[in-house]
Amino acid sequence: MLKELVFVGLGLHDEKGISLNGVEEAKTADAVFMELYTNLLPGFSVERFEAIVGKKVHLLQRHNLEEENGALLLNAAEKGKTVFLVPGDPLIATTHVTLRIEAEKRGVKTRIVHGASIISAIIGLSGLHNYKFGKTVTVPFPENFSETPYNVIAQNKKLGLHTLCLLDLKIAEKRFLTINKALTLLSEIEQKRNEEIITPTTVAVGVARAGSNTPTVKADYVKNLSKHDFGDPPQSLIFPGELHFMETEALITLADAPETLRRKAK
Amino acid sequence: MLKELVFVGLGLHDEKGISLNGVEEAKTADAVFMELYTNLLPGFSVERFEAIVGKKVHLLQRHNLEEENGALLLNAAEKGKTVFLVPGDPLIATTHVTLRIEAEKRGVKTRIVHGASIISAIIGLSGLHNYKFGKTVTVPFPENFSETPYNVIAQNKKLGLHTLCLLDLKIAEKRFLTINKALTLLSEIEQKRNEEIITPTTVAVGVARAGSNTPTVKADYVKNLSKHDFGDPPQSLIFPGELHFMETEALITLADAPETLRRKAK
């Protein structure tokens, strides 16, 4: 019997974010596992997903994969074709890379069926140019806050590059860092330091619910954006570096940026 | 009647890389357009795709979108719901951002249904950590070659960051820059300059056919990689910066890197 572990991306937002290839893999699997804790899929229903693939799905929690090292999944993969469904593009979460290495070490072949990732979705929605993004960073909750995100934004800005900031989330606790709160936390660091990285007149772009039919994409000065209502999670934030004039046009037309942004373009 | 232009990602490799949401959008559209020139989908069949969505697809060429500014597409979108199918995640190609802006300026609402992108797929396949990638760069064909890709790799390396190098392609002419050739071109720049960025013992990772069931992922020293047979396109290249020990493990287990790589890890 084929010993195989196939990582399948669920893509974004709901149970129809998966690719046709991903559905076929689940339909032909001996066992199907899923996790829904590394990224939020607000419109996802396990029941509707099970109806699509015509089989029962075993939902794994963080402790199954981290403390127990994915033993349930790896044992199943040693017996037959096992599909592991993961929000977004499955191997972008570093925790699953560890699982993939462990499977290969046990002699289980692995494959990836990719899904739409929050990373490329946010960049696409913003209208900014992909090749102008520097290092990505996650902004943590206040209790874990550090100056790292600020430093990454500063380093990228000095190189003229944009920064994609993912905002921390704890799905099991229904806790999501908001764009408003992230801007406040970052502005507090600005005030402690003698730099001009995130001032009230710095431009930023907030993106909420990427992958849904009703995303909110709003570019504005930090002073306005920190009060803007972005609605439900998930939310993310971009700090642009130098803007090409086509990127300025995109922010004005697609992200409702103020017309005064044109003065900042190069 | 609804005037709407929906950009739908085809994802990777074949006609089943599209999401279930994407198929639904095409099925309910008044007109369906597609382009297949911004990224190579080696297993894609227009006929099989038309059978899946149950309607005829208008295939657009580069001149339809660039010289003619997408007039065919925009005129259709002014009459009813129009779907535009694009390889990968649709708005990662900057040329389509321009089209989206033009549609909005004409009063046509736009939406995006995301697809798996080559960018996150390559990062996932490599086992390297997403948040350690710096700026992405495209390595051009010899006739358009410049020192830009070398400079981007050098800048990222100095910051300890990985560089994703997309390799140039001209799909209509069936021309694809290979990993082998890109390494040769980059090594020629190295020889002209007094730096140690891409030496024969620098580690790089080649990825071919991301999104297919038979991708080649191979990490090795440049001197070996420049002779490795990666098979059919599309191909891409990663120059790692500083490696975390888990990344080294991933390269050895998932990308067949030499065991001697462990000595380079931090």
Coordinates of C-alpha atoms in Angstrom, one line a residue:
Chain A
M1 CA 0.0 0.0 0.0
L2 CA 1.2 3.5 -0.8
K3 CA 2.7 5.3 2.2
E4 CA 2.2 8.9 1.5
L5 CA 1.5 12.2 3.2
V6 CA 0.0 14.9 1.0
F7 CA 0.0 18.5 2.3
V8 CA -3.0 20.2 0.7
G9 CA -3.6 24.0 0.9
L10 CA -7.2 25.1 1.8
G11 CA -6.5 28.5 0.3
L12 CA -8.4 31.5 1.8
H13 CA -11.6 32.3 3.5
D14 CA -14.0 29.4 3.1
E15 CA -14.2 25.7 2.1
K16 CA -14.2 26.6 -1.6
G17 CA -10.7 28.1 -1.4
I18 CA -9.2 24.7 -2.1
S19 CA -8.1 23.7 -5.7
L20 CA -9.7 21.0 -7.8
N21 CA -6.5 19.0 -7.4
G22 CA -6.8 19.4 -3.6
V23 CA -10.3 18.0 -3.6
E24 CA -9.2 15.0 -5.7
E25 CA -6.4 14.2 -3.3
A26 CA -8.9 14.3 -0.3
K27 CA -11.4 12.1 -2.2
T28 CA -8.8 9.4 -3.0
A29 CA -7.1 9.4 0.5
D30 CA -7.3 6.6 3.0
A31 CA -7.3 9.2 5.8
V32 CA -8.0 13.0 5.9
F33 CA -6.7 15.3 8.6
M34 CA -7.1 19.1 8.9
E35 CA -5.9 21.9 11.1
L36 CA -7.6 25.3 11.3
Y37 CA -5.4 27.1 13.9
T38 CA -2.4 28.5 11.9
N39 CA -4.7 30.9 9.9
L40 CA -8.2 32.1 10.2
L41 CA -10.7 31.0 7.5
P42 CA -13.8 33.0 8.6
G43 CA -16.3 31.4 6.2
F44 CA -15.1 27.8 6.6
S45 CA -17.4 25.0 7.6
V46 CA -16.0 21.6 8.3
E47 CA -19.4 20.0 7.6
R48 CA -19.7 21.7 4.1
F49 CA -16.2 20.6 3.4
E50 CA -16.9 17.0 4.3
A51 CA -19.9 17.1 2.0
I52 CA -17.6 18.3 -0.9
V53 CA -15.0 15.6 -0.5
G54 CA -17.5 12.9 0.7
K55 CA -15.6 11.8 3.7
K56 CA -15.0 12.4 7.4
V57 CA -12.2 14.8 8.3
H58 CA -10.1 14.4 11.6
L59 CA -9.6 17.9 13.0
L60 CA -6.2 18.3 14.7
Q61 CA -5.5 20.9 17.4
R62 CA -2.2 22.6 18.1
H63 CA -1.2 20.1 20.8
N64 CA -1.7 17.2 18.4
L65 CA 0.9 18.6 16.1
E66 CA 3.2 20.3 18.5
E67 CA 3.4 18.4 21.8
E68 CA 2.5 15.1 20.2
N69 CA 4.6 15.9 17.1
G70 CA 1.8 14.9 14.7
A71 CA 1.9 11.2 15.8
L72 CA -1.7 10.6 14.8
L73 CA -1.0 11.9 11.3
L74 CA 2.4 10.2 10.9
N75 CA 1.0 6.8 12.0
A76 CA -1.9 7.1 9.5
A77 CA 0.6 8.0 6.7
E78 CA 2.6 4.9 7.5
K79 CA -0.5 2.8 6.7
G80 CA -1.8 4.5 3.6
K81 CA -2.4 7.7 1.6
T82 CA -3.0 10.5 4.1
V83 CA -4.0 14.0 3.3
F84 CA -3.3 16.9 5.6
L85 CA -5.4 20.0 4.9
V86 CA -3.9 23.3 6.0
P87 CA -5.2 26.9 5.6
G88 CA -3.5 28.9 2.9
D89 CA -0.4 27.4 1.2
P90 CA 0.5 24.6 3.5
L91 CA 4.3 24.8 3.9
I92 CA 4.4 28.5 4.6
A93 CA 3.7 27.6 8.3
T94 CA 7.2 26.6 9.6
T95 CA 5.6 24.1 12.1
H96 CA 4.5 21.9 9.2
V97 CA 8.0 21.9 7.6
T98 CA 9.1 20.0 10.8
L99 CA 6.3 17.5 10.2
R100 CA 7.3 17.0 6.6
I101 CA 10.9 16.3 7.6
E102 CA 9.8 13.8 10.2
A103 CA 7.6 12.0 7.7
E104 CA 10.5 11.7 5.1
K105 CA 12.8 10.5 7.9
R106 CA 10.2 7.7 8.6
G107 CA 10.3 6.7 4.9
V108 CA 6.9 8.3 4.1
K109 CA 6.9 10.1 0.8
T110 CA 5.5 13.7 0.9
R111 CA 3.9 15.9 -1.7
I112 CA 2.4 19.4 -1.7
V113 CA -0.8 20.6 -3.4
H114 CA -0.5 24.4 -3.1
G115 CA -3.2 26.8 -2.1
A116 CA -3.7 30.5 -2.3
S117 CA -1.6 32.2 0.4
I118 CA -2.4 35.2 2.5
I119 CA 1.0 36.6 1.6
S120 CA 0.4 36.9 -2.2
A121 CA -3.3 37.8 -1.6
I122 CA -2.5 40.8 0.5
I123 CA 0.2 42.0 -1.9
G124 CA -2.3 41.5 -4.9
L125 CA -5.1 43.3 -3.1
S126 CA -2.9 46.3 -2.2
G127 CA -1.9 47.0 -5.8
L128 CA 1.7 47.4 -4.7
H129 CA 4.5 45.7 -6.7
N130 CA 5.5 42.3 -5.4
Y131 CA 9.3 42.7 -6.2
K132 CA 9.4 45.8 -4.0
F133 CA 8.6 44.0 -0.7
G134 CA 11.4 43.3 1.7
K135 CA 11.4 41.0 4.7
T136 CA 7.9 40.1 6.1
V137 CA 7.3 40.4 9.9
T138 CA 4.6 39.4 12.4
V139 CA 3.4 42.1 14.9
P140 CA 2.9 40.3 18.2
F141 CA 0.3 40.9 20.9
P142 CA 1.1 43.6 23.6
E143 CA 2.2 40.9 26.1
N144 CA 4.8 39.6 23.7
F145 CA 5.7 42.9 22.1
S146 CA 9.2 43.6 21.0
E147 CA 11.0 46.2 18.8
T148 CA 11.6 43.6 16.1
P149 CA 8.6 44.6 13.8
Y150 CA 9.6 48.3 14.1
N151 CA 13.2 47.4 13.2
V152 CA 12.2 45.4 10.2
I153 CA 10.0 48.2 8.9
A154 CA 12.8 50.7 9.4
Q155 CA 15.4 48.5 7.7
N156 CA 13.1 47.9 4.7
K157 CA 12.2 51.7 4.5
K158 CA 15.9 52.6 4.4
L159 CA 16.2 50.3 1.4
G160 CA 13.1 51.8 -0.2
L161 CA 11.2 48.6 0.3
H162 CA 7.6 47.8 1.4
T163 CA 6.9 45.7 4.6
L164 CA 4.1 43.2 4.9
C165 CA 3.1 43.0 8.6
L166 CA 1.1 39.9 9.6
L167 CA -0.8 40.5 12.8
D168 CA -0.7 38.0 15.6
L169 CA -3.7 35.7 16.2
K170 CA -4.8 33.1 18.7
I171 CA -7.7 31.4 16.9
A172 CA -8.6 29.0 19.8
E173 CA -9.1 32.1 22.0
K174 CA -10.7 34.2 19.3
R175 CA -8.0 36.8 19.8
F176 CA -6.8 38.8 16.8
L177 CA -4.5 41.8 16.8
T178 CA -6.2 44.6 15.0
I179 CA -4.7 47.1 12.5
N180 CA -5.7 49.9 14.9
K181 CA -3.9 48.3 17.9
A182 CA -0.8 47.4 15.8
L183 CA -0.5 51.0 14.7
T184 CA -0.7 52.2 18.3
L185 CA 1.9 49.7 19.5
L186 CA 4.3 50.7 16.7
S187 CA 3.7 54.4 17.3
E188 CA 4.7 53.9 20.9
I189 CA 8.1 52.6 19.9
E190 CA 8.5 55.5 17.5
Q191 CA 8.0 57.9 20.4
K192 CA 10.7 56.2 22.4
R193 CA 13.2 56.5 19.6
N194 CA 14.8 59.3 17.7
E195 CA 13.6 58.1 14.2
E196 CA 11.0 59.1 11.7
I197 CA 9.7 55.7 10.6
I198 CA 6.1 55.6 11.7
T199 CA 4.9 59.2 12.2
P200 CA 1.3 60.4 12.1
T201 CA 1.8 61.3 8.4
T202 CA 3.4 58.0 7.4
V203 CA 1.3 56.2 4.7
A204 CA 0.2 52.7 5.5
V205 CA -2.2 50.2 4.0
G206 CA -4.6 48.1 6.0
V207 CA -6.1 44.9 4.5
A208 CA -8.9 42.9 6.2
R209 CA -10.6 39.7 5.1
A210 CA -8.3 38.9 2.1
G211 CA -9.8 36.2 0.1
S212 CA -13.4 37.0 1.0
N213 CA -15.8 38.7 -1.4
T214 CA -15.8 41.8 0.8
P215 CA -12.2 42.6 1.7
T216 CA -11.5 46.1 3.1
V217 CA -8.4 47.7 1.6
K218 CA -7.6 51.2 2.9
A219 CA -4.5 53.3 2.4
D220 CA -4.1 56.5 4.5
Y221 CA -1.9 58.4 6.9
V222 CA -1.3 56.5 10.1
K223 CA -3.2 59.2 12.1
N224 CA -6.4 58.4 10.1
L225 CA -5.8 54.6 9.6
S226 CA -5.4 54.1 13.4
K227 CA -9.1 55.1 13.7
H228 CA -10.4 53.5 10.6
D229 CA -13.0 50.7 11.1
F230 CA -11.7 47.6 9.3
G231 CA -14.4 45.2 10.5
D232 CA -13.9 41.5 11.2
P233 CA -10.5 39.7 11.1
P234 CA -8.2 38.6 9.7
Q235 CA -6.4 41.9 9.3
S236 CA -2.9 42.8 8.0
L237 CA -0.8 45.9 7.5
I238 CA 1.6 47.2 4.9
F239 CA 4.1 50.0 5.3
P240 CA 5.1 51.1 1.8
G241 CA 8.7 52.2 1.1
E242 CA 9.3 54.3 -2.0
L243 CA 6.2 54.4 -4.2
H244 CA 6.4 54.1 -8.0
F245 CA 3.8 56.4 -9.6
M246 CA 1.8 53.4 -10.7
E247 CA 1.7 52.1 -7.1
T248 CA 0.4 55.5 -6.0
E249 CA -2.3 55.3 -8.7
A250 CA -3.2 51.8 -7.4
L251 CA -3.5 53.0 -3.8
I252 CA -5.7 55.9 -4.8
T253 CA -8.0 53.9 -7.1
L254 CA -8.0 50.5 -5.4
A255 CA -7.3 51.4 -1.7
D256 CA -9.1 54.8 -1.4
A257 CA -5.9 56.6 -0.5
P258 CA -6.0 60.4 -0.2
E259 CA -5.2 62.3 -3.5
T260 CA -2.4 64.1 -1.6
L261 CA -0.4 60.9 -1.8
R262 CA 0.6 61.9 -5.3
R263 CA 3.0 64.4 -3.8
K264 CA 5.0 61.6 -2.1
A265 CA 5.5 59.5 -5.3
K266 CA 8.8 59.2 -7.1
Chain B
M1 CA -27.0 44.1 -15.3
L2 CA -24.0 43.7 -13.1
K3 CA -20.9 45.3 -14.5
E4 CA -18.1 43.4 -12.9
L5 CA -14.6 42.2 -13.7
V6 CA -13.5 39.2 -11.5
F7 CA -9.8 38.3 -11.6
V8 CA -9.5 34.6 -11.0
G9 CA -6.2 32.8 -10.2
L10 CA -5.6 29.6 -12.1
G11 CA -3.0 28.5 -9.5
L12 CA -0.2 26.3 -10.6
H13 CA 0.7 23.6 -13.2
D14 CA -2.6 22.4 -14.8
E15 CA -6.3 23.2 -15.2
K16 CA -7.1 21.8 -11.7
G17 CA -5.0 24.4 -9.9
I18 CA -8.0 26.7 -9.8
S19 CA -10.1 26.9 -6.6
L20 CA -13.7 25.8 -6.3
N21 CA -14.7 29.5 -5.9
G22 CA -12.8 30.3 -9.1
V23 CA -14.7 27.5 -11.0
E24 CA -18.1 28.9 -9.7
E25 CA -17.2 32.4 -10.9
A26 CA -16.4 31.2 -14.4
K27 CA -19.6 29.1 -14.5
T28 CA -21.8 32.1 -13.6
A29 CA -19.9 34.7 -15.8
D30 CA -21.4 36.3 -19.0
A31 CA -17.9 36.2 -20.6
V32 CA -14.7 34.4 -19.7
F33 CA -11.2 35.5 -20.8
M34 CA -7.8 33.9 -20.0
E35 CA -4.2 34.7 -20.5
L36 CA -1.4 32.1 -20.3
Y37 CA 1.7 34.2 -21.0
T38 CA 2.7 35.7 -17.6
N39 CA 3.5 32.3 -16.1
L40 CA 4.0 28.8 -17.5
L41 CA 1.3 26.1 -16.6
P42 CA 3.0 23.1 -18.3
G43 CA 0.1 20.7 -17.8
F44 CA -2.7 23.1 -18.7
S45 CA -5.3 22.3 -21.4
V46 CA -7.7 25.0 -22.5
E47 CA -10.1 22.3 -23.8
R48 CA -10.1 20.4 -20.5
F49 CA -10.6 23.7 -18.7
E50 CA -13.6 24.6 -20.9
A51 CA -15.1 21.2 -20.1
I52 CA -14.8 21.9 -16.4
V53 CA -16.5 25.3 -16.5
G54 CA -18.9 24.3 -19.3
K55 CA -18.2 27.3 -21.5
K56 CA -16.0 28.8 -24.1
V57 CA -12.9 30.8 -23.0
H58 CA -11.4 33.7 -25.0
L59 CA -7.7 33.4 -24.9
L60 CA -5.9 36.8 -24.8
Q61 CA -2.4 37.4 -26.0
R62 CA 0.1 39.9 -24.7
H63 CA -0.7 42.5 -27.4
N64 CA -4.4 42.3 -26.4
L65 CA -3.6 43.4 -22.9
E66 CA -0.6 45.6 -23.4
E67 CA -0.8 47.4 -26.8
E68 CA -4.7 47.3 -26.8
N69 CA -4.9 48.0 -23.0
G70 CA -7.3 45.1 -22.5
A71 CA -10.1 46.8 -24.6
L72 CA -11.8 43.5 -25.4
L73 CA -11.9 42.6 -21.7
L74 CA -13.0 46.0 -20.5
N75 CA -15.7 46.3 -23.1
A76 CA -17.1 42.9 -22.0
A77 CA -17.0 44.0 -18.3
E78 CA -19.1 47.1 -19.2
K79 CA -21.8 44.8 -20.4
G80 CA -21.9 42.1 -17.7
K81 CA -20.1 39.9 -15.3
T82 CA -16.7 39.1 -16.9
V83 CA -14.1 36.7 -15.5
F84 CA -10.4 37.0 -16.3
L85 CA -8.4 33.9 -15.6
V86 CA -4.7 34.4 -14.9
P87 CA -1.9 31.8 -14.0
G88 CA -1.0 31.8 -10.3
D89 CA -2.4 34.6 -8.0
P90 CA -3.8 37.1 -10.5
L91 CA -2.7 40.5 -9.2
I92 CA 1.0 39.5 -8.6
A93 CA 1.6 40.3 -12.3
T94 CA 1.9 44.1 -12.3
T95 CA 0.5 44.4 -15.8
H96 CA -2.9 43.3 -14.5
V97 CA -2.9 45.9 -11.7
T98 CA -3.0 48.5 -14.5
L99 CA -6.0 46.7 -16.0
R100 CA -7.8 46.7 -12.7
I101 CA -7.2 50.4 -12.2
E102 CA -8.6 51.1 -15.7
A103 CA -11.7 49.0 -15.0
E104 CA -12.4 50.8 -11.7
K105 CA -11.9 54.2 -13.4
R106 CA -14.6 53.1 -16.0
G107 CA -17.0 52.4 -13.2
V108 CA -16.6 48.6 -13.4
K109 CA -16.4 46.9 -10.0
T110 CA -13.5 44.5 -9.6
R111 CA -12.9 41.5 -7.3
I112 CA -10.1 38.9 -6.9
V113 CA -10.4 35.2 -6.4
H114 CA -6.9 34.2 -5.4
G115 CA -4.9 31.2 -6.6
A116 CA -1.8 29.5 -5.5
S117 CA 1.3 31.6 -6.4
I118 CA 4.6 30.5 -7.6
I119 CA 6.1 32.7 -4.9
S120 CA 4.7 30.9 -1.9
A121 CA 5.0 27.5 -3.7
I122 CA 8.7 27.8 -4.2
I123 CA 9.3 29.0 -0.6
G124 CA 7.2 26.1 0.7
L125 CA 8.9 23.5 -1.4
S126 CA 12.4 24.7 -0.3
G127 CA 11.6 24.2 3.4
L128 CA 13.2 27.7 4.1
H129 CA 11.4 30.1 6.4
N130 CA 9.1 32.6 4.7
Y131 CA 9.9 35.5 7.1
K132 CA 13.6 35.2 6.2
F133 CA 13.2 36.1 2.6
G134 CA 14.2 39.6 1.4
K135 CA 13.4 41.3 -1.8
T136 CA 12.6 39.0 -4.8
V137 CA 14.3 39.5 -8.2
T138 CA 13.9 38.3 -11.7
V139 CA 17.1 37.1 -13.5
P140 CA 16.8 38.3 -17.2
F141 CA 18.0 36.6 -20.4
P142 CA 21.6 37.2 -21.4
E143 CA 20.6 39.9 -24.0
N144 CA 18.9 41.9 -21.3
F145 CA 21.3 41.1 -18.5
S146 CA 22.2 43.6 -15.8
E147 CA 23.9 43.5 -12.4
T148 CA 20.6 44.1 -10.6
P149 CA 19.9 40.5 -9.6
Y150 CA 23.5 40.2 -8.3
N151 CA 23.1 43.4 -6.3
V152 CA 19.8 42.2 -4.8
I153 CA 21.3 38.9 -3.8
A154 CA 24.3 40.7 -2.3
Q155 CA 22.1 43.1 -0.4
N156 CA 19.9 40.4 1.0
K157 CA 22.9 38.3 2.0
K158 CA 24.5 41.2 3.9
L159 CA 21.2 41.3 5.9
G160 CA 21.3 37.5 6.4
L161 CA 18.2 37.1 4.2
H162 CA 17.3 34.6 1.5
T163 CA 16.7 35.7 -2.1
L164 CA 14.1 34.2 -4.4
C165 CA 15.2 34.6 -8.0
L166 CA 12.5 34.1 -10.7
L167 CA 14.0 33.2 -14.0
D168 CA 12.9 35.1 -17.2
L169 CA 10.6 33.4 -19.6
K170 CA 9.1 34.1 -23.0
I171 CA 6.3 31.6 -23.3
A172 CA 5.2 32.5 -26.8
E173 CA 8.8 31.8 -28.0
K174 CA 9.1 28.7 -25.7
R175 CA 12.2 30.3 -24.2
F176 CA 13.0 29.7 -20.5
L177 CA 16.1 30.8 -18.6
T178 CA 17.5 27.7 -16.9
I179 CA 18.9 27.4 -13.4
N180 CA 22.2 26.3 -15.0
K181 CA 22.4 29.3 -17.2
A182 CA 21.4 31.8 -14.5
L183 CA 24.1 30.5 -12.3
T184 CA 26.7 30.9 -15.1
L185 CA 25.5 34.5 -15.7
L186 CA 25.6 35.4 -12.0
S187 CA 29.1 33.8 -11.6
E188 CA 30.4 36.0 -14.5
I189 CA 29.4 39.1 -12.6
E190 CA 31.1 37.7 -9.4
Q191 CA 34.3 37.3 -11.4
K192 CA 34.3 40.9 -12.5
R193 CA 33.8 42.2 -8.9
N194 CA 35.8 42.0 -5.8
E195 CA 33.1 40.3 -3.7
E196 CA 32.3 36.8 -2.4
I197 CA 28.6 36.5 -3.0
I198 CA 28.2 33.7 -5.5
T199 CA 31.4 31.6 -5.3
P200 CA 31.6 27.9 -6.4
T201 CA 31.1 26.9 -2.7
T202 CA 28.0 29.1 -2.2
V203 CA 24.9 27.2 -1.4
A204 CA 21.9 27.6 -3.6
V205 CA 18.5 25.9 -4.1
G206 CA 17.0 25.1 -7.5
V207 CA 13.3 24.4 -7.9
A208 CA 11.7 23.2 -11.1
R209 CA 8.0 22.5 -11.9
A210 CA 6.6 23.8 -8.6
G211 CA 3.0 22.8 -8.3
S212 CA 3.3 19.7 -10.4
N213 CA 3.4 16.2 -8.8
T214 CA 7.0 15.8 -9.8
P215 CA 8.9 19.0 -8.8
T216 CA 12.7 18.9 -8.6
V217 CA 14.1 20.6 -5.5
K218 CA 17.8 20.4 -5.2
A219 CA 20.2 22.3 -2.8
D220 CA 23.9 22.1 -3.4
Y221 CA 27.0 24.2 -3.9
V222 CA 26.9 26.4 -7.0
K223 CA 29.7 24.4 -8.7
N224 CA 27.5 21.3 -8.5
L225 CA 24.2 23.0 -9.0
S226 CA 25.3 24.6 -12.3
K227 CA 25.6 21.1 -13.8
H228 CA 22.6 19.5 -12.2
D229 CA 19.8 18.4 -14.6
F230 CA 16.6 20.1 -13.4
G231 CA 14.5 18.9 -16.4
D232 CA 11.6 20.8 -17.8
P233 CA 10.6 24.4 -17.0
P234 CA 9.5 26.4 -15.1
Q235 CA 12.6 26.8 -13.0
S236 CA 13.6 29.1 -10.1
L237 CA 16.5 29.7 -7.8
I238 CA 17.0 30.6 -4.2
F239 CA 20.2 32.0 -2.6
P240 CA 19.9 31.4 1.1
G241 CA 21.3 34.0 3.5
E242 CA 22.0 32.8 7.1
L243 CA 20.5 29.3 7.7
H244 CA 18.7 28.4 10.9
F245 CA 19.5 24.8 11.9
M246 CA 15.9 23.7 11.1
E247 CA 16.4 25.2 7.6
T248 CA 19.6 23.2 7.2
E249 CA 17.7 20.1 8.2
A250 CA 15.0 20.9 5.7
L251 CA 17.5 21.4 2.9
I252 CA 19.2 18.1 3.7
T253 CA 16.0 16.0 4.1
L254 CA 13.7 17.7 1.5
A255 CA 16.2 19.1 -1.0
D256 CA 18.9 16.5 -1.0
A257 CA 21.6 19.0 0.2
P258 CA 25.0 17.6 1.1
E259 CA 25.5 16.7 4.8
T260 CA 28.5 19.1 4.9
L261 CA 25.9 21.9 4.9
R262 CA 25.5 21.4 8.6
R263 CA 28.8 23.2 9.2
K264 CA 27.4 26.4 7.6
A265 CA 24.4 26.5 9.9
K266 CA 23.9 29.0 12.8

